[in-house]
Amino acid sequence: AQTVTQSQPEMSVQEAETVTLSCTYDTSESNYYLFWYKQPPSRQMILVIRQEAYKQQNATENRFSVNFQKAAKSFSLKISDSQLGDTAMYFCAFIIQGAQKLVFGQGTRLTINP
Amino acid sequence: ETGVTQTPRHLVMGMTNKKSLKCEQHLGHNAMYWYKQSAKKPLELMFVYNFKEQTENNSVPSRFSPECPNSSHLFLHLHTLQPEDSALYLCASSPTRDGANEKLFFGSGTQLSVL
């Protein structure tokens, strides 16, 4: 079975701090893609960052970066210089090459405090 | 504004009611999706449509009936629902159904409560 586990249901940090959200996944496939999505109170899911499993280099998008450990099936998200607008639910997800089904984790509720 | 609009934003219905959820995308995409987001559970893919044709049904009960009259519109018809069907229903679209290479654009969802 293909699953995604986010072990931190909730996290809270102060503004400007760095925070890391953890994610592990399970699949027997070798070609897949990993994602972090953000869902703010507006409920609209927004793509934060994407990683191809065949790439060793970790993806970065401005203040967001990932630590992708393929052997360990780990895909953590680091948010640097956190901002109040980063407050949201964060979902880790993956999809097998050629598939249509994005498999999501249960989410981590992140709160950035002023 | 992401270009994916869902109505209504909230819906309360009885178990014997019939209602429909609507999704519209203005992005020129060809693939559209229904996801279910229940409290404390991962998002679950329900249906995928590609060029108006259903390409995936993730073992969804027949009390949920999707309809895709064209690439811009997607409906989810609801009838004789159960209280456990209460959830946030999210619509998404992408240029094609190649979810690995493309970003999904989501709407803000319909929060459904079944009494």
CSV table of C-alpha atoms in Angstrom, one decimal:
chain,number,residue,atom,x,y,z
A,1,ALA,CA,0.0,0.0,0.0
A,2,GLN,CA,1.1,3.5,-0.7
A,3,THR,CA,0.9,5.8,2.4
A,4,VAL,CA,2.2,9.1,3.6
A,5,THR,CA,2.8,9.7,7.3
A,6,GLN,CA,3.1,13.1,8.9
A,7,SER,CA,4.0,12.5,12.5
A,8,GLN,CA,3.5,16.0,13.8
A,9,PRO,CA,-0.2,16.9,14.0
A,10,GLU,CA,0.5,20.4,15.2
A,11,MET,CA,3.5,22.7,15.5
A,12,SER,CA,4.0,26.3,16.7
A,13,VAL,CA,7.0,28.6,16.3
A,14,GLN,CA,7.8,32.3,16.6
A,15,GLU,CA,7.9,34.6,13.6
A,16,ALA,CA,11.3,34.6,11.9
A,17,GLU,CA,12.3,31.2,13.3
A,18,THR,CA,13.1,28.2,11.2
A,19,VAL,CA,10.7,25.2,11.3
A,20,THR,CA,10.9,21.7,9.9
A,21,LEU,CA,7.9,19.6,9.1
A,22,SER,CA,8.5,15.9,8.8
A,23,CYS,CA,7.0,13.4,6.3
A,24,THR,CA,7.7,9.8,5.5
A,25,TYR,CA,6.1,7.7,2.8
A,26,ASP,CA,5.9,4.2,1.7
A,27,THR,CA,6.0,2.9,-1.9
A,28,SER,CA,7.6,0.1,-3.8
A,29,GLU,CA,7.8,2.2,-6.9
A,30,SER,CA,11.0,3.9,-8.0
A,31,ASN,CA,9.7,6.7,-10.1
A,32,TYR,CA,7.5,9.1,-8.3
A,33,TYR,CA,7.1,12.8,-7.3
A,34,LEU,CA,6.8,14.4,-3.9
A,35,PHE,CA,4.9,17.5,-3.0
A,36,TRP,CA,4.2,19.8,-0.1
A,37,TYR,CA,0.9,21.6,-0.3
A,38,LYS,CA,-0.3,24.4,2.0
A,39,GLN,CA,-3.9,25.0,3.1
A,40,PRO,CA,-4.5,28.3,4.8
A,41,PRO,CA,-7.8,29.2,6.6
A,42,SER,CA,-9.2,30.1,3.2
A,43,ARG,CA,-9.2,26.3,2.6
A,44,GLN,CA,-7.6,26.6,-0.9
A,45,MET,CA,-4.7,24.2,-1.3
A,46,ILE,CA,-1.6,25.8,-2.8
A,47,LEU,CA,1.5,24.0,-4.0
A,48,VAL,CA,4.6,24.9,-2.0
A,49,ILE,CA,7.3,22.8,-3.5
A,50,ARG,CA,7.8,19.7,-5.7
A,51,GLN,CA,10.6,17.1,-5.9
A,52,GLU,CA,11.3,14.5,-8.5
A,53,ALA,CA,12.4,11.3,-6.9
A,54,TYR,CA,15.1,10.7,-9.5
A,55,LYS,CA,16.8,14.0,-8.6
A,56,GLN,CA,19.3,13.9,-5.7
A,57,GLN,CA,19.4,17.7,-5.4
A,58,ASN,CA,16.9,19.0,-2.9
A,59,ALA,CA,14.3,21.4,-4.3
A,60,THR,CA,14.1,25.0,-3.0
A,61,GLU,CA,11.6,27.7,-3.5
A,62,ASN,CA,12.6,30.9,-1.8
A,63,ARG,CA,12.2,30.4,2.0
A,64,PHE,CA,11.0,26.8,1.5
A,65,SER,CA,13.4,23.8,1.0
A,66,VAL,CA,13.2,20.1,1.4
A,67,ASN,CA,15.4,17.4,2.7
A,68,PHE,CA,14.8,14.4,0.5
A,69,GLN,CA,16.2,11.1,1.7
A,70,LYS,CA,15.2,8.5,-0.8
A,71,ALA,CA,16.6,5.5,0.9
A,72,ALA,CA,14.9,6.5,4.1
A,73,LYS,CA,11.7,7.5,2.3
A,74,SER,CA,11.8,10.8,4.1
A,75,PHE,CA,10.7,14.2,2.7
A,76,SER,CA,10.8,17.0,5.2
A,77,LEU,CA,10.0,20.6,4.6
A,78,LYS,CA,12.0,23.5,6.0
A,79,ILE,CA,10.6,26.9,6.3
A,80,SER,CA,13.2,29.6,7.0
A,81,ASP,CA,12.5,33.1,8.4
A,82,SER,CA,8.9,32.0,9.0
A,83,GLN,CA,6.1,34.6,8.5
A,84,LEU,CA,2.6,35.0,9.9
A,85,GLY,CA,1.3,34.2,6.5
A,86,ASP,CA,2.8,30.8,6.7
A,87,THR,CA,0.2,29.8,9.3
A,88,ALA,CA,-1.7,26.9,7.6
A,89,MET,CA,-2.2,23.2,7.3
A,90,TYR,CA,0.7,21.6,5.4
A,91,PHE,CA,0.2,18.4,3.5
A,92,CYS,CA,2.9,16.1,2.2
A,93,ALA,CA,1.9,14.1,-0.9
A,94,PHE,CA,3.3,11.9,-3.6
A,95,ILE,CA,2.3,10.5,-6.9
A,96,ILE,CA,3.6,7.6,-8.9
A,97,GLN,CA,4.9,8.4,-12.4
A,98,GLY,CA,2.0,7.9,-14.8
A,99,ALA,CA,-0.7,7.7,-12.1
A,100,GLN,CA,-3.5,10.2,-11.5
A,101,LYS,CA,-3.9,9.6,-7.8
A,102,LEU,CA,-2.0,12.0,-5.4
A,103,VAL,CA,-1.6,10.3,-2.0
A,104,PHE,CA,-1.7,12.7,0.9
A,105,GLY,CA,-0.7,12.6,4.5
A,106,GLN,CA,-2.9,13.7,7.3
A,107,GLY,CA,-1.4,17.1,7.6
A,108,THR,CA,0.5,19.2,10.1
A,109,ARG,CA,-1.2,22.4,11.5
A,110,LEU,CA,1.5,25.0,11.7
A,111,THR,CA,1.0,28.2,13.6
A,112,ILE,CA,3.4,31.1,13.4
A,113,ASN,CA,3.2,33.4,16.4
A,114,PRO,CA,4.0,37.1,16.4
B,1,GLU,CA,-8.1,33.8,-7.1
B,2,THR,CA,-6.8,30.6,-8.5
B,3,GLY,CA,-9.2,30.2,-11.3
B,4,VAL,CA,-11.1,27.3,-9.7
B,5,THR,CA,-14.5,28.3,-8.2
B,6,GLN,CA,-16.6,26.1,-6.1
B,7,THR,CA,-20.2,26.7,-5.0
B,8,PRO,CA,-21.8,26.6,-2.6
B,9,ARG,CA,-19.2,27.4,0.0
B,10,HIS,CA,-21.3,25.7,2.7
B,11,LEU,CA,-24.1,23.2,2.5
B,12,VAL,CA,-26.3,21.5,5.1
B,13,MET,CA,-28.5,18.7,4.0
B,14,GLY,CA,-30.7,16.0,5.3
B,15,MET,CA,-30.1,12.4,4.5
B,16,THR,CA,-33.1,12.3,2.2
B,17,ASN,CA,-32.2,15.5,0.3
B,18,LYS,CA,-30.7,15.7,-3.2
B,19,LYS,CA,-28.1,18.5,-3.8
B,20,SER,CA,-25.3,19.3,-6.2
B,21,LEU,CA,-21.9,20.7,-5.8
B,22,LYS,CA,-20.5,22.8,-8.6
B,23,CYS,CA,-17.0,23.5,-9.8
B,24,GLU,CA,-15.8,25.8,-12.6
B,25,GLN,CA,-12.3,26.4,-13.8
B,26,HIS,CA,-11.3,29.3,-16.0
B,27,LEU,CA,-7.7,28.1,-16.6
B,28,GLY,CA,-8.2,26.2,-19.9
B,29,HIS,CA,-7.4,22.9,-18.2
B,30,ASN,CA,-8.5,19.5,-19.4
B,31,ALA,CA,-8.4,17.4,-16.3
B,32,MET,CA,-10.7,17.9,-13.2
B,33,TYR,CA,-10.8,16.2,-9.9
B,34,TRP,CA,-13.0,15.7,-6.8
B,35,TYR,CA,-11.2,15.2,-3.5
B,36,LYS,CA,-12.8,14.5,-0.1
B,37,GLN,CA,-11.2,16.0,3.0
B,38,SER,CA,-12.6,14.5,6.2
B,39,ALA,CA,-11.5,15.6,9.7
B,40,LYS,CA,-8.3,13.9,10.8
B,41,LYS,CA,-8.0,11.9,7.6
B,42,PRO,CA,-5.9,12.3,4.6
B,43,LEU,CA,-7.4,13.8,1.5
B,44,GLU,CA,-9.0,11.1,-0.6
B,45,LEU,CA,-9.2,11.2,-4.4
B,46,MET,CA,-12.8,10.5,-5.5
B,47,PHE,CA,-13.0,11.0,-9.3
B,48,VAL,CA,-10.9,12.2,-12.2
B,49,TYR,CA,-12.1,13.5,-15.5
B,50,ASN,CA,-9.9,14.1,-18.5
B,51,PHE,CA,-11.4,15.8,-21.6
B,52,LYS,CA,-14.9,15.2,-20.0
B,53,GLU,CA,-14.3,11.4,-19.7
B,54,GLN,CA,-14.1,9.8,-16.3
B,55,THR,CA,-10.7,8.2,-16.0
B,56,GLU,CA,-10.8,7.2,-12.3
B,57,ASN,CA,-13.4,6.3,-9.8
B,58,ASN,CA,-11.7,5.6,-6.4
B,59,SER,CA,-14.4,3.1,-5.2
B,60,VAL,CA,-16.8,5.9,-4.4
B,61,PRO,CA,-20.3,4.9,-3.2
B,62,SER,CA,-23.0,5.4,-5.8
B,63,ARG,CA,-24.7,8.1,-3.7
B,64,PHE,CA,-22.1,10.4,-5.1
B,65,SER,CA,-22.6,10.9,-8.8
B,66,PRO,CA,-20.2,13.1,-10.8
B,67,GLU,CA,-20.9,14.9,-14.0
B,68,CYS,CA,-18.6,16.7,-16.3
B,69,PRO,CA,-20.5,18.3,-19.2
B,70,ASN,CA,-17.4,20.1,-20.5
B,71,SER,CA,-13.8,20.6,-19.6
B,72,SER,CA,-14.6,23.7,-17.6
B,73,HIS,CA,-17.4,22.4,-15.4
B,74,LEU,CA,-17.6,19.6,-12.9
B,75,PHE,CA,-20.5,18.6,-10.7
B,76,LEU,CA,-21.0,16.3,-7.8
B,77,HIS,CA,-24.6,15.2,-7.4
B,78,LEU,CA,-25.5,14.0,-3.9
B,79,HIS,CA,-28.4,11.9,-2.8
B,80,THR,CA,-29.3,9.8,0.3
B,81,LEU,CA,-26.0,10.7,2.0
B,82,GLN,CA,-25.0,9.6,5.4
B,83,PRO,CA,-23.7,11.7,8.3
B,84,GLU,CA,-20.2,10.2,7.8
B,85,ASP,CA,-20.2,11.9,4.4
B,86,SER,CA,-19.9,15.2,6.1
B,87,ALA,CA,-16.6,16.7,4.9
B,88,LEU,CA,-14.9,19.4,2.8
B,89,TYR,CA,-15.2,18.5,-0.9
B,90,LEU,CA,-12.4,20.0,-2.9
B,91,CYS,CA,-12.3,20.4,-6.7
B,92,ALA,CA,-9.1,20.7,-8.6
B,93,SER,CA,-7.9,21.0,-12.1
B,94,SER,CA,-4.7,20.6,-14.1
B,95,PRO,CA,-3.7,21.0,-17.7
B,96,THR,CA,-3.8,17.3,-18.3
B,97,ARG,CA,-4.2,14.2,-16.0
B,98,ASP,CA,-0.4,13.9,-15.7
B,99,GLY,CA,-0.4,14.7,-12.0
B,100,ALA,CA,3.3,14.0,-11.6
B,101,ASN,CA,4.4,16.7,-13.9
B,102,GLU,CA,1.8,19.3,-13.3
B,103,LYS,CA,0.6,21.4,-10.5
B,104,LEU,CA,-3.0,20.9,-9.3
B,105,PHE,CA,-5.1,24.1,-8.9
B,106,PHE,CA,-7.6,23.7,-6.1
B,107,GLY,CA,-10.8,25.6,-5.3
B,108,SER,CA,-11.8,26.6,-1.8
B,109,GLY,CA,-14.1,23.7,-1.3
B,110,THR,CA,-17.7,23.1,-0.2
B,111,GLN,CA,-18.1,22.3,3.5
B,112,LEU,CA,-20.8,19.7,3.6
B,113,SER,CA,-22.8,18.8,6.7
B,114,VAL,CA,-25.2,15.9,6.5
B,115,LEU,CA,-27.8,15.8,9.3
